[in-house]
Amino acid sequence: MADPKGFMTTPRQDWPRRPVEERVRDWDEVYVPGALLPIIGRQAGRCMDCGIPFCHDACPLGNLVPEWNDLVSRDDWRAASDRLHATDNFPEFTGRLCPAPCEAGCVLAINQPAVTIKNVECAVADRAWEEGFIRPHPPDRLSGRRVAVVGSGPAGLAAAQQLTRAGHTVVVYERDDRIGGLMRYGIPGFKMEKHHLERRIEQMRAEGTKFRTSTAVGRDLGADELRARHDAVVIATGATARRELPVPGRELAGIHQAMEYLPLANRVCEGDLEISPLSAAGKHVVIVGGGDTGADCLGTAVREGAASVTQLDIHAQPRAGRDEEAEPWPTCPTRIYRLSAAHEEARDLRTAPVADADARLFAASTLRFTGDADGRVRSLHLVEVDARRRPVPGTGRTLPADLVLLALGFSGPDREDGLIDQLGLELEPRGTIARDARFATNVPGVFAAGDAARGQSLIVWAIAEGRAVAAAVDRHLTGRSRLPAPIGPYDRPMTV
Ligand SMILES: Cc1cc2nc3c(=O)[nH]c(=O)nc-3n(C[C@H](O)[C@H](O)[C@H](O)COP(=O)(O)OP(=O)(O)OC[C@H]3O[C@@H](n4cnc5c(N)ncnc54)[C@H](O)[C@@H]3O)c2cc1C
Ligand code: SF4
């Protein structure tokens, strides 16, 4: 603990964001470049070294937060990087994208703003890349065993890196044309620029991991052949089966799933398209769904030049602070008002004249869509609902809508490629892939990890799943494993 009084003398300071008017004109990350390093040493010095660090427990990866806070405040970046990479394969991803349940569990957060743990993590990772501390770690010797990882999201990448380093020959199969899963074509560049992904993929290639893109297992490569070619298989195909909105008018043109819209915008940034065929430019946009995916649609529509953007959330407006009864410290509150960068932009630019504070209308339920003579959507009709989702009489209203984006979440892995059926994988009642306490499915030698088995989750859980499944596969292949397993398949975030 470099500064025993740091938490009393230094106020919390977050990585500043660029001015709204500037950042909505590009797709770069929202943060001020270079503004984190000058402040982060003192911020890390706010860590109290409290003795029982709940932040460490609240992080699914078990990140050793107090240790690297101390090392950063002492300016020992190399050691901080080593401690961080001991538990997290991709801290520059989590440092940008994680909702930081660790900060909700920070002991300082009992009566003061938490330590900026996520910012410290990002600074350590970025500095480590700049200084050249991050290098490939190829294995000393090969085991002669071959492993297939299906899916290249954070779960598949973490599993592949761990297994490659353990000496196995790993091939990652990805149906998209580029590696990265939802980090590639779901999450927009203003949350994480893609060069962070490229750098890690290069590190993994140099370590020996092989990548096969544009290969949908089940369609382009049969499941039997996949099993015949490999000694073990990890299914990390994500949970991308989309939820629908079965209301009158859903069939009208101009109503799309968020994951039809976001990949096209990402492809414009990748240089594959000049303009997105679903661009929001000049359109009145309504996003149905109040979660992170909806917020990503909001930030994207604003950057594309929408005429207006409104986001509908069926839940009541959450309270500003934690509900101490229902979600006490150190749990991570789920119903709390959060102003993401996209909401800040929508608020400042007044993208939704009908909404109060930011672009969101809370307790709003969509009743139907109506369109024009050409079959294109023109309006969305909604009603306010109570806590039991019953319509409140007299609250019906109509919003102009030329582009409607459905961001209603995902029900489980999608089965279109046939992989699940070809393998004969058993599913849980909610549609995710069933597995035992060792991440093994009902098919010998086939394991499952990430959203495909856990259900829709977070990057940090996906990386933890990847690390844990790698330990299970390594043990299956060699009879023992020294790889760490930060979580079990049934672990869930802490609740009361
Ligand atoms: C728009 C959006 C924004 C999000 N933002 C955040 C955020 O800010 N922070 C956060 O923590 N989480 C966020 N999430 C959630 C997070 O992205 C996921 O929890 C995480 O990516 C899951 O990782 P995964 O590896 O299990 O699956 P995925 O990332 O979904 O990757 C699965 C991969 O498998 C591939 N695949 C599927 N079937 C096959 C097949 N048959 N053959 C070959 N390949 C196949 C897919 O193409 C995909 O590339 C967001 C999700 C969405 C949709
Ligand atoms: S990965 Fe997420 S929960 Fe873990 S230390 Fe980093 S920000 Fe916190």
Coordinates of C-alpha atoms and ligand atoms in Angstrom, one line a residue:
M1 CA 0.0 0.0 0.0
A2 CA 2.0 2.9 -1.3
D3 CA -0.2 5.7 0.1
P4 CA -2.0 4.9 3.3
K5 CA -4.0 8.1 3.1
G6 CA -4.7 8.1 -0.6
F7 CA -8.4 7.3 -0.1
M8 CA -8.8 10.3 2.1
T9 CA -6.7 12.8 0.2
T10 CA -7.5 11.9 -3.5
P11 CA -11.0 12.2 -4.9
R12 CA -12.1 9.7 -7.5
Q13 CA -11.4 10.8 -11.1
D14 CA -12.5 8.8 -14.1
W15 CA -10.9 8.7 -17.5
P16 CA -12.4 11.8 -19.1
R17 CA -14.5 11.4 -22.2
R18 CA -14.1 13.6 -25.3
P19 CA -16.6 16.4 -25.7
V20 CA -19.9 15.0 -27.1
E21 CA -19.9 17.3 -30.2
E22 CA -16.4 16.0 -31.1
R23 CA -16.8 12.3 -30.5
V24 CA -20.1 11.8 -32.3
R25 CA -18.4 12.9 -35.5
D26 CA -16.1 9.8 -35.5
W27 CA -16.1 6.1 -34.5
D28 CA -13.1 6.3 -32.2
E29 CA -13.2 5.4 -28.5
V30 CA -15.1 8.1 -26.5
Y31 CA -12.2 8.7 -24.1
V32 CA -9.6 11.4 -24.3
P33 CA -6.4 9.7 -25.6
G34 CA -3.5 10.0 -23.3
A35 CA -5.6 11.4 -20.4
L36 CA -5.6 8.3 -18.3
L37 CA -1.9 7.7 -17.6
P38 CA -1.2 11.1 -15.9
I39 CA -4.0 10.5 -13.3
I40 CA -3.9 6.8 -12.8
G41 CA -1.1 6.5 -10.3
R42 CA -2.9 8.6 -7.7
Q43 CA -6.2 6.8 -8.5
A44 CA -4.6 3.4 -7.8
G45 CA -3.2 4.9 -4.6
R46 CA -6.8 5.3 -3.4
C47 CA -6.9 1.5 -2.8
M48 CA -7.1 0.9 0.9
D49 CA -5.6 -2.6 0.9
C50 CA -8.6 -3.4 3.0
G51 CA -7.6 -6.9 4.0
I52 CA -10.6 -8.8 2.6
P53 CA -10.8 -7.4 -1.0
F54 CA -14.4 -8.0 -2.1
C55 CA -13.4 -6.5 -5.5
H56 CA -11.3 -9.6 -6.1
D57 CA -14.2 -11.9 -5.3
A58 CA -16.7 -9.8 -7.3
C59 CA -14.5 -10.2 -10.4
P60 CA -15.3 -13.5 -12.2
L61 CA -11.7 -13.7 -13.2
G62 CA -10.5 -13.3 -9.6
N63 CA -8.3 -10.4 -10.8
L64 CA -5.7 -9.5 -8.1
V65 CA -6.9 -5.9 -7.9
P66 CA -5.2 -4.7 -4.7
E67 CA -1.9 -6.1 -5.9
W68 CA -1.8 -4.3 -9.1
N69 CA -3.3 -1.1 -7.6
D70 CA -0.3 -1.1 -5.3
L71 CA 2.2 -1.8 -8.1
V72 CA 0.8 1.0 -10.2
S73 CA 0.9 3.5 -7.4
R74 CA 4.6 2.6 -7.0
D75 CA 5.1 3.0 -10.8
D76 CA 6.1 -0.7 -11.2
W77 CA 4.3 -1.2 -14.5
R78 CA 6.0 -4.4 -15.5
A79 CA 5.1 -6.2 -12.3
A80 CA 1.6 -4.8 -12.5
S81 CA 1.2 -6.2 -16.0
D82 CA 2.5 -9.6 -14.8
R83 CA 0.0 -9.8 -12.0
L84 CA -2.9 -8.7 -14.2
H85 CA -2.0 -11.2 -17.0
A86 CA -1.8 -13.9 -14.4
T87 CA -5.6 -13.9 -14.2
D88 CA -6.9 -12.1 -17.3
N89 CA -5.9 -13.0 -20.9
F90 CA -7.2 -9.8 -22.4
P91 CA -7.3 -7.0 -19.9
E92 CA -7.5 -4.3 -22.5
F93 CA -10.9 -5.8 -23.5
T94 CA -12.2 -5.9 -19.9
G95 CA -10.6 -2.6 -19.1
R96 CA -12.8 -1.0 -21.8
L97 CA -15.9 -3.1 -21.8
C98 CA -16.5 -4.6 -18.4
P99 CA -19.3 -3.1 -16.3
A100 CA -16.9 -3.5 -13.4
P101 CA -18.8 -5.5 -10.7
C102 CA -15.5 -5.2 -8.8
E103 CA -16.2 -1.5 -8.2
A104 CA -19.6 -2.3 -6.8
G105 CA -17.9 -4.6 -4.3
C106 CA -15.0 -2.2 -3.5
V107 CA -14.8 -1.6 0.3
L108 CA -14.3 2.1 -0.2
A109 CA -17.7 2.1 -2.0
I110 CA -19.5 1.5 1.3
N111 CA -19.4 5.3 1.9
Q112 CA -17.3 6.9 -0.9
P113 CA -16.8 6.5 -4.6
A114 CA -15.1 3.3 -5.4
V115 CA -11.5 3.0 -6.7
T116 CA -11.4 3.3 -10.5
I117 CA -10.4 -0.3 -10.8
K118 CA -11.5 -0.7 -14.5
N119 CA -9.5 2.4 -15.5
V120 CA -6.4 1.1 -13.6
E121 CA -6.7 -2.2 -15.4
C122 CA -7.0 -0.5 -18.8
A123 CA -4.0 1.7 -18.1
V124 CA -1.8 -1.3 -17.0
A125 CA -2.8 -3.2 -20.2
D126 CA -2.2 -0.2 -22.5
R127 CA 1.1 0.6 -20.9
A128 CA 2.2 -3.0 -21.1
W129 CA 1.6 -3.0 -24.9
E130 CA 3.4 0.4 -25.3
E131 CA 6.4 -0.7 -23.3
G132 CA 6.6 -4.1 -25.1
F133 CA 6.0 -6.2 -22.0
I134 CA 3.4 -8.2 -23.8
R135 CA 5.0 -10.9 -25.9
P136 CA 4.0 -14.2 -27.3
H137 CA 4.3 -17.2 -24.9
P138 CA 4.7 -20.2 -27.1
P139 CA 4.8 -23.6 -25.3
D140 CA 8.1 -25.2 -24.5
R141 CA 6.9 -28.5 -26.0
L142 CA 3.9 -29.8 -27.9
S143 CA 1.6 -32.5 -26.4
G144 CA 0.7 -33.9 -29.8
R145 CA -3.0 -33.4 -28.9
R146 CA -5.3 -31.4 -31.2
V147 CA -8.2 -29.3 -29.9
A148 CA -10.9 -27.6 -32.0
V149 CA -12.4 -24.4 -30.6
V150 CA -15.6 -23.4 -32.4
G151 CA -16.3 -19.7 -32.1
S152 CA -13.8 -16.9 -31.7
G153 CA -15.5 -14.6 -29.1
P154 CA -13.8 -13.9 -25.8
A155 CA -14.7 -17.4 -24.5
G156 CA -13.2 -19.2 -27.5
L157 CA -10.1 -16.9 -27.6
A158 CA -9.3 -17.3 -23.9
A159 CA -9.8 -21.1 -24.2
A160 CA -7.6 -21.3 -27.3
Q161 CA -4.8 -19.2 -25.7
Q162 CA -4.7 -21.2 -22.5
L163 CA -4.7 -24.6 -24.4
T164 CA -2.1 -23.4 -26.9
R165 CA 0.2 -22.3 -24.1
A166 CA -0.3 -25.7 -22.4
G167 CA 1.2 -27.3 -25.5
H168 CA -1.9 -28.5 -27.4
T169 CA -2.4 -27.7 -31.1
V170 CA -5.4 -25.5 -31.3
V171 CA -7.5 -24.6 -34.3
V172 CA -10.2 -21.9 -33.8
Y173 CA -13.1 -22.2 -36.3
E174 CA -15.1 -19.0 -36.9
R175 CA -18.1 -18.7 -39.3
D176 CA -17.6 -14.9 -39.7
D177 CA -14.8 -13.6 -42.0
R178 CA -13.0 -12.0 -39.1
I179 CA -12.1 -13.2 -35.6
G180 CA -13.6 -11.7 -32.4
G181 CA -17.3 -12.8 -32.0
L182 CA -19.5 -10.0 -30.6
M183 CA -16.4 -7.8 -30.0
R184 CA -15.9 -7.7 -33.8
Y185 CA -19.3 -7.1 -35.3
G186 CA -21.6 -6.4 -32.3
I187 CA -19.8 -3.9 -30.0
P188 CA -19.1 -0.6 -31.8
G189 CA -15.6 0.9 -32.2
F190 CA -16.5 3.9 -29.9
K191 CA -16.5 1.4 -27.0
M192 CA -13.4 -0.6 -28.1
E193 CA -11.4 0.1 -31.3
K194 CA -10.7 -3.0 -33.3
H195 CA -6.9 -2.7 -33.3
H196 CA -7.0 -4.0 -29.7
L197 CA -8.4 -7.2 -31.1
E198 CA -5.9 -7.4 -34.0
R199 CA -3.0 -7.1 -31.6
R200 CA -4.1 -10.0 -29.5
I201 CA -4.9 -12.2 -32.5
E202 CA -1.3 -11.6 -33.7
Q203 CA 0.0 -12.6 -30.3
M204 CA -2.0 -15.8 -30.4
R205 CA -0.9 -16.6 -33.9
A206 CA 2.7 -16.2 -32.8
E207 CA 2.1 -18.6 -30.0
G208 CA 0.8 -21.2 -32.4
T209 CA -3.0 -20.9 -32.4
K210 CA -4.4 -21.5 -35.8
F211 CA -7.5 -19.6 -37.1
R212 CA -9.9 -20.8 -39.8
T213 CA -12.4 -18.0 -40.6
S214 CA -15.5 -18.2 -42.9
T215 CA -16.0 -21.8 -41.6
A216 CA -19.4 -22.5 -40.1
V217 CA -19.0 -25.8 -38.3
G218 CA -22.1 -27.9 -39.1
R219 CA -22.5 -26.2 -42.5
D220 CA -19.0 -25.9 -44.1
L221 CA -17.4 -28.6 -41.9
G222 CA -19.5 -31.5 -40.6
A223 CA -19.5 -32.2 -36.8
D224 CA -18.3 -35.8 -37.4
E225 CA -15.3 -34.6 -39.4
L226 CA -14.5 -32.0 -36.7
R227 CA -14.5 -34.7 -34.0
A228 CA -12.5 -37.1 -36.2
R229 CA -9.8 -34.4 -36.7
H230 CA -9.4 -33.4 -33.1
D231 CA -8.9 -35.1 -29.7
A232 CA -11.3 -32.6 -28.0
V233 CA -13.8 -29.9 -29.1
V234 CA -14.8 -26.7 -27.3
I235 CA -18.1 -25.2 -28.3
A236 CA -18.0 -21.5 -27.7
T237 CA -20.5 -20.3 -30.3
G238 CA -22.2 -17.7 -28.2
A239 CA -25.9 -17.1 -27.6
T240 CA -27.1 -15.2 -30.6
A241 CA -30.7 -16.6 -31.1
R242 CA -32.6 -13.3 -31.0
R243 CA -35.8 -12.6 -29.1
E244 CA -38.8 -11.4 -31.2
L245 CA -41.5 -8.8 -30.7
P246 CA -44.7 -10.5 -31.9
V247 CA -46.9 -7.4 -32.3
P248 CA -49.1 -6.3 -35.2
G249 CA -47.0 -4.6 -37.9
R250 CA -43.8 -6.5 -37.1
E251 CA -43.6 -7.6 -40.8
L252 CA -43.2 -4.0 -42.1
A253 CA -40.0 -3.0 -43.8
G254 CA -37.6 -0.9 -41.7
I255 CA -38.0 -3.1 -38.5
H256 CA -34.7 -4.9 -37.8
Q257 CA -33.0 -6.8 -35.1
A258 CA -30.1 -4.9 -33.4
M259 CA -27.7 -7.6 -34.5
E260 CA -28.7 -7.1 -38.2
Y261 CA -28.0 -3.3 -37.8
L262 CA -24.8 -3.2 -35.7
P263 CA -22.7 -5.6 -37.8
L264 CA -23.4 -3.5 -40.9
A265 CA -22.2 -0.3 -39.1
N266 CA -19.1 -2.2 -37.9
R267 CA -18.5 -3.3 -41.5
V268 CA -18.5 0.3 -42.6
C269 CA -15.8 1.0 -40.0
E270 CA -13.8 -2.0 -41.2
G271 CA -13.9 -0.6 -44.8
D272 CA -16.1 -3.4 -46.2
L273 CA -19.0 -1.1 -47.0
E274 CA -19.1 2.6 -47.9
I275 CA -22.5 3.1 -46.3
S276 CA -24.6 0.8 -44.3
P277 CA -27.8 -0.4 -46.1
L278 CA -29.6 0.1 -42.8
S279 CA -28.0 3.5 -42.0
A280 CA -30.1 5.7 -39.7
A281 CA -29.1 8.9 -41.5
G282 CA -32.0 11.2 -41.6
K283 CA -34.4 8.7 -40.1
H284 CA -36.6 8.7 -37.0
V285 CA -35.2 5.8 -35.0
V286 CA -36.8 3.9 -32.2
I287 CA -34.9 1.3 -30.3
V288 CA -37.0 -1.3 -28.4
G289 CA -35.0 -2.6 -25.5
G290 CA -33.3 -0.8 -22.6
G291 CA -30.0 -2.8 -22.3
D292 CA -26.5 -2.4 -23.5
T293 CA -27.2 -3.6 -27.0
G294 CA -29.9 -0.9 -27.3
A295 CA -27.3 1.7 -26.0
D296 CA -24.9 0.5 -28.7
C297 CA -27.6 1.0 -31.3
L298 CA -28.3 4.5 -29.9
G299 CA -24.6 5.6 -30.1
T300 CA -24.4 4.2 -33.6
A301 CA -27.6 5.9 -34.9
V302 CA -26.4 9.2 -33.5
R303 CA -23.1 8.8 -35.3
E304 CA -24.9 7.9 -38.5
G305 CA -26.9 11.2 -38.4
A306 CA -30.4 10.0 -37.3
A307 CA -33.1 12.7 -37.3
S308 CA -34.2 11.5 -33.9
V309 CA -33.5 8.5 -31.7
T310 CA -35.6 7.2 -28.8
Q311 CA -34.9 4.1 -26.7
L312 CA -37.8 2.3 -25.0
D313 CA -37.3 0.3 -21.8
I314 CA -40.1 -1.8 -20.4
H315 CA -38.8 -1.4 -16.9
A316 CA -39.6 1.5 -14.6
Q317 CA -37.0 4.2 -14.4
P318 CA -34.4 2.8 -11.9
R319 CA -33.4 4.7 -8.8
A320 CA -30.2 6.9 -8.8
G321 CA -28.5 5.0 -6.0
R322 CA -28.3 1.3 -4.9
D323 CA -31.4 -0.3 -3.3
E324 CA -29.7 -1.2 0.0
E325 CA -32.5 -3.7 0.9
A326 CA -32.7 -5.6 -2.3
E327 CA -29.1 -5.3 -3.6
P328 CA -26.9 -4.4 -0.7
W329 CA -23.1 -3.9 -0.9
P330 CA -21.1 -5.8 -2.1
T331 CA -23.5 -7.2 -4.7
C332 CA -23.5 -5.6 -8.1
P333 CA -26.8 -3.6 -8.4
T334 CA -28.8 -4.5 -11.6
R335 CA -31.5 -1.9 -11.3
I336 CA -29.7 1.4 -10.9
Y337 CA -29.7 4.4 -13.2
R338 CA -26.6 4.4 -15.4
L339 CA -25.7 7.0 -18.0
S340 CA -23.6 5.3 -20.6
A341 CA -21.5 7.4 -23.1
A342 CA -24.3 6.9 -25.7
H343 CA -26.9 8.2 -23.3
E344 CA -24.8 11.2 -22.4
E345 CA -24.6 12.0 -26.1
A346 CA -28.3 11.5 -26.6
R347 CA -29.0 13.8 -23.6
D348 CA -26.7 16.6 -24.7
L349 CA -27.8 16.5 -28.3
R350 CA -31.5 16.1 -27.4
T351 CA -31.9 13.3 -29.9
A352 CA -35.3 12.3 -28.4
P353 CA -37.5 15.4 -27.9
V354 CA -40.3 13.2 -26.5
A355 CA -38.1 11.7 -23.7
D356 CA -37.3 13.5 -20.5
A357 CA -33.7 13.4 -19.5
D358 CA -31.9 11.2 -22.1
A359 CA -33.2 9.3 -25.1
R360 CA -35.0 6.8 -22.9
L361 CA -38.7 6.3 -22.3
F362 CA -39.1 4.0 -19.3
A363 CA -42.1 1.7 -18.5
A364 CA -42.9 1.8 -22.2
S365 CA -44.4 -1.2 -23.9
T366 CA -44.8 -1.4 -27.7
L367 CA -48.3 -2.2 -28.9
R368 CA -48.1 -2.2 -32.6
F369 CA -46.4 -0.6 -35.7
T370 CA -48.2 1.1 -38.6
G371 CA -46.8 1.8 -42.0
D372 CA -47.3 3.6 -45.3
A373 CA -48.8 2.4 -48.6
D374 CA -45.4 0.9 -49.6
G375 CA -45.3 -1.3 -46.5
R376 CA -42.6 0.7 -44.7
V377 CA -42.9 1.4 -41.0
R378 CA -43.8 5.0 -40.1
S379 CA -45.1 4.9 -36.5
L380 CA -44.7 2.9 -33.3
H381 CA -47.6 2.9 -30.9
L382 CA -46.8 2.4 -27.2
V383 CA -48.4 2.5 -23.8
E384 CA -47.1 3.0 -20.3
V385 CA -47.1 -0.1 -18.1
D386 CA -47.1 -0.7 -14.3
A387 CA -44.7 -2.9 -12.4
R388 CA -46.7 -6.0 -13.5
R389 CA -46.6 -4.8 -17.1
R390 CA -50.3 -4.0 -17.2
P391 CA -51.1 -1.0 -19.5
V392 CA -51.9 2.2 -17.6
P393 CA -55.2 3.6 -19.1
G394 CA -54.9 6.8 -21.0
T395 CA -51.1 6.6 -21.5
G396 CA -51.1 5.5 -25.2
R397 CA -48.8 7.6 -27.5
T398 CA -47.3 7.4 -31.0
L399 CA -43.7 8.0 -32.0
P400 CA -42.6 8.6 -35.6
A401 CA -40.4 5.7 -36.7
D402 CA -38.7 5.0 -40.0
L403 CA -36.2 2.6 -38.5
V404 CA -37.0 0.4 -35.6
L405 CA -34.3 -1.7 -33.9
L406 CA -35.2 -4.6 -31.7
A407 CA -32.7 -5.1 -28.9
L408 CA -34.6 -7.6 -26.7
G409 CA -31.8 -9.9 -25.8
F410 CA -30.9 -13.4 -26.8
S411 CA -32.5 -16.7 -25.9
G412 CA -29.6 -19.1 -26.4
P413 CA -27.3 -20.5 -29.1
D414 CA -28.6 -20.3 -32.6
R415 CA -29.1 -23.7 -34.3
E416 CA -29.1 -22.7 -37.9
D417 CA -25.7 -24.1 -38.8
G418 CA -26.8 -27.6 -37.5
L419 CA -23.8 -28.1 -35.2
I420 CA -25.9 -28.7 -32.1
D421 CA -28.1 -31.3 -33.8
Q422 CA -25.3 -33.0 -35.7
L423 CA -23.4 -33.5 -32.4
G424 CA -26.6 -34.5 -30.6
L425 CA -25.9 -32.0 -27.8
E426 CA -28.4 -32.0 -24.9
L427 CA -29.8 -28.6 -24.0
E428 CA -31.0 -27.0 -20.8
P429 CA -34.8 -26.1 -20.7
R430 CA -33.9 -22.5 -21.5
G431 CA -32.0 -23.5 -24.7
T432 CA -28.4 -23.3 -23.6
I433 CA -26.0 -26.2 -24.0
A434 CA -26.1 -28.6 -21.0
R435 CA -22.8 -29.5 -19.3
D436 CA -21.6 -31.2 -16.2
A437 CA -19.4 -29.7 -13.4
R438 CA -16.3 -30.2 -15.6
F439 CA -17.7 -28.3 -18.6
A440 CA -18.3 -31.6 -20.5
T441 CA -21.4 -32.0 -22.6
N442 CA -23.2 -35.3 -23.1
V443 CA -21.0 -36.1 -26.1
P444 CA -17.6 -37.6 -25.1
G445 CA -14.7 -35.2 -25.7
V446 CA -17.0 -32.2 -26.4
F447 CA -17.0 -29.3 -24.0
A448 CA -19.0 -26.1 -23.9
A449 CA -18.2 -22.6 -22.7
G450 CA -19.2 -18.9 -22.8
D451 CA -22.7 -17.6 -23.6
A452 CA -23.6 -20.8 -25.5
A453 CA -23.7 -22.6 -22.2
R454 CA -24.0 -19.9 -19.6
G455 CA -26.6 -17.8 -21.5
Q456 CA -26.3 -14.1 -22.5
S457 CA -23.6 -12.7 -20.2
L458 CA -20.5 -10.4 -20.2
I459 CA -17.0 -10.4 -21.7
V460 CA -15.4 -11.0 -18.2
W461 CA -17.6 -14.1 -17.7
A462 CA -16.8 -15.3 -21.2
I463 CA -13.0 -15.0 -20.5
A464 CA -13.4 -16.7 -17.2
E465 CA -15.3 -19.5 -18.9
G466 CA -12.6 -19.9 -21.5
R467 CA -9.9 -20.2 -18.9
A468 CA -11.9 -22.7 -16.9
V469 CA -12.9 -24.9 -19.9
A470 CA -9.3 -24.9 -21.0
A471 CA -8.3 -26.4 -17.6
A472 CA -11.0 -29.1 -17.9
V473 CA -9.9 -30.0 -21.5
D474 CA -6.3 -30.1 -20.5
R475 CA -7.1 -32.5 -17.7
H476 CA -9.3 -34.6 -20.1
L477 CA -6.3 -34.9 -22.5
T478 CA -3.5 -35.4 -20.1
G479 CA -5.0 -36.6 -16.8
R480 CA -4.0 -33.5 -14.9
S481 CA -3.7 -29.7 -15.4
R482 CA -1.9 -26.8 -14.0
L483 CA -4.1 -24.3 -15.8
P484 CA -6.3 -22.1 -13.5
A485 CA -10.0 -22.5 -13.4
P486 CA -11.4 -19.2 -12.0
I487 CA -15.1 -20.3 -12.1
G488 CA -17.3 -23.4 -12.2
P489 CA -20.0 -23.8 -14.7
Y490 CA -22.8 -23.1 -12.2
D491 CA -21.2 -20.0 -10.6
R492 CA -23.3 -16.8 -10.8
P493 CA -22.8 -13.2 -9.7
M494 CA -23.2 -12.7 -6.0
T495 CA -26.8 -11.9 -4.8
V496 CA -28.4 -11.7 -1.4
Ligands
LIG1 C1 -24.3 -5.4 -29.0 C2 -23.7 -6.1 -27.8 C3 -22.9 -5.3 -27.0 C4 -22.3 -5.9 -25.9 N1 -21.6 -5.1 -25.1 C5 -21.0 -5.6 -24.0 C6 -20.1 -4.8 -23.2 O1 -20.0 -3.6 -23.4 N2 -19.5 -5.4 -22.1 C7 -19.6 -6.8 -21.9 O2 -19.0 -7.3 -20.9 N3 -20.4 -7.5 -22.6 C8 -21.1 -7.0 -23.7 N4 -21.9 -7.8 -24.5 C9 -22.0 -9.2 -24.2 C10 -20.7 -10.0 -24.7 O3 -20.4 -9.5 -26.0 C11 -20.9 -11.5 -24.7 O4 -21.3 -11.9 -23.4 C12 -19.6 -12.2 -25.1 O5 -19.2 -11.7 -26.4 C13 -19.9 -13.7 -25.2 O6 -18.7 -14.3 -25.6 P1 -18.7 -15.8 -26.3 O7 -17.3 -16.0 -26.7 O8 -19.4 -16.7 -25.5 O9 -19.6 -15.6 -27.6 P2 -19.6 -14.6 -28.9 O10 -18.8 -13.3 -28.6 O11 -21.0 -14.4 -29.3 O12 -18.8 -15.4 -30.0 C14 -19.3 -16.6 -30.5 C15 -18.7 -16.8 -31.9 O13 -19.0 -18.1 -32.4 C16 -19.2 -18.0 -33.8 N5 -20.0 -19.1 -34.2 C17 -21.3 -19.4 -33.9 N6 -21.7 -20.6 -34.5 C18 -20.6 -21.0 -35.2 C19 -20.4 -22.2 -36.0 N7 -21.4 -23.1 -36.1 N8 -19.2 -22.4 -36.5 C20 -18.2 -21.4 -36.3 N9 -18.4 -20.3 -35.6 C21 -19.6 -20.1 -35.0 C22 -20.0 -16.6 -33.9 O14 -19.9 -16.2 -35.3 C23 -19.2 -15.8 -33.0 O15 -18.1 -15.1 -33.6 C24 -22.5 -7.2 -25.6 C25 -23.3 -8.0 -26.4 C26 -23.9 -7.4 -27.5 C27 -24.8 -8.3 -28.4
SF4_2 S1 -12.4 -7.7 -15.3 FE1 -14.2 -6.4 -14.8 S2 -14.7 -7.1 -12.7 FE2 -12.7 -7.9 -13.1 S3 -11.3 -6.4 -12.2 FE3 -11.6 -5.8 -14.4 S4 -13.3 -4.3 -14.5 FE4 -13.3 -5.4 -12.5

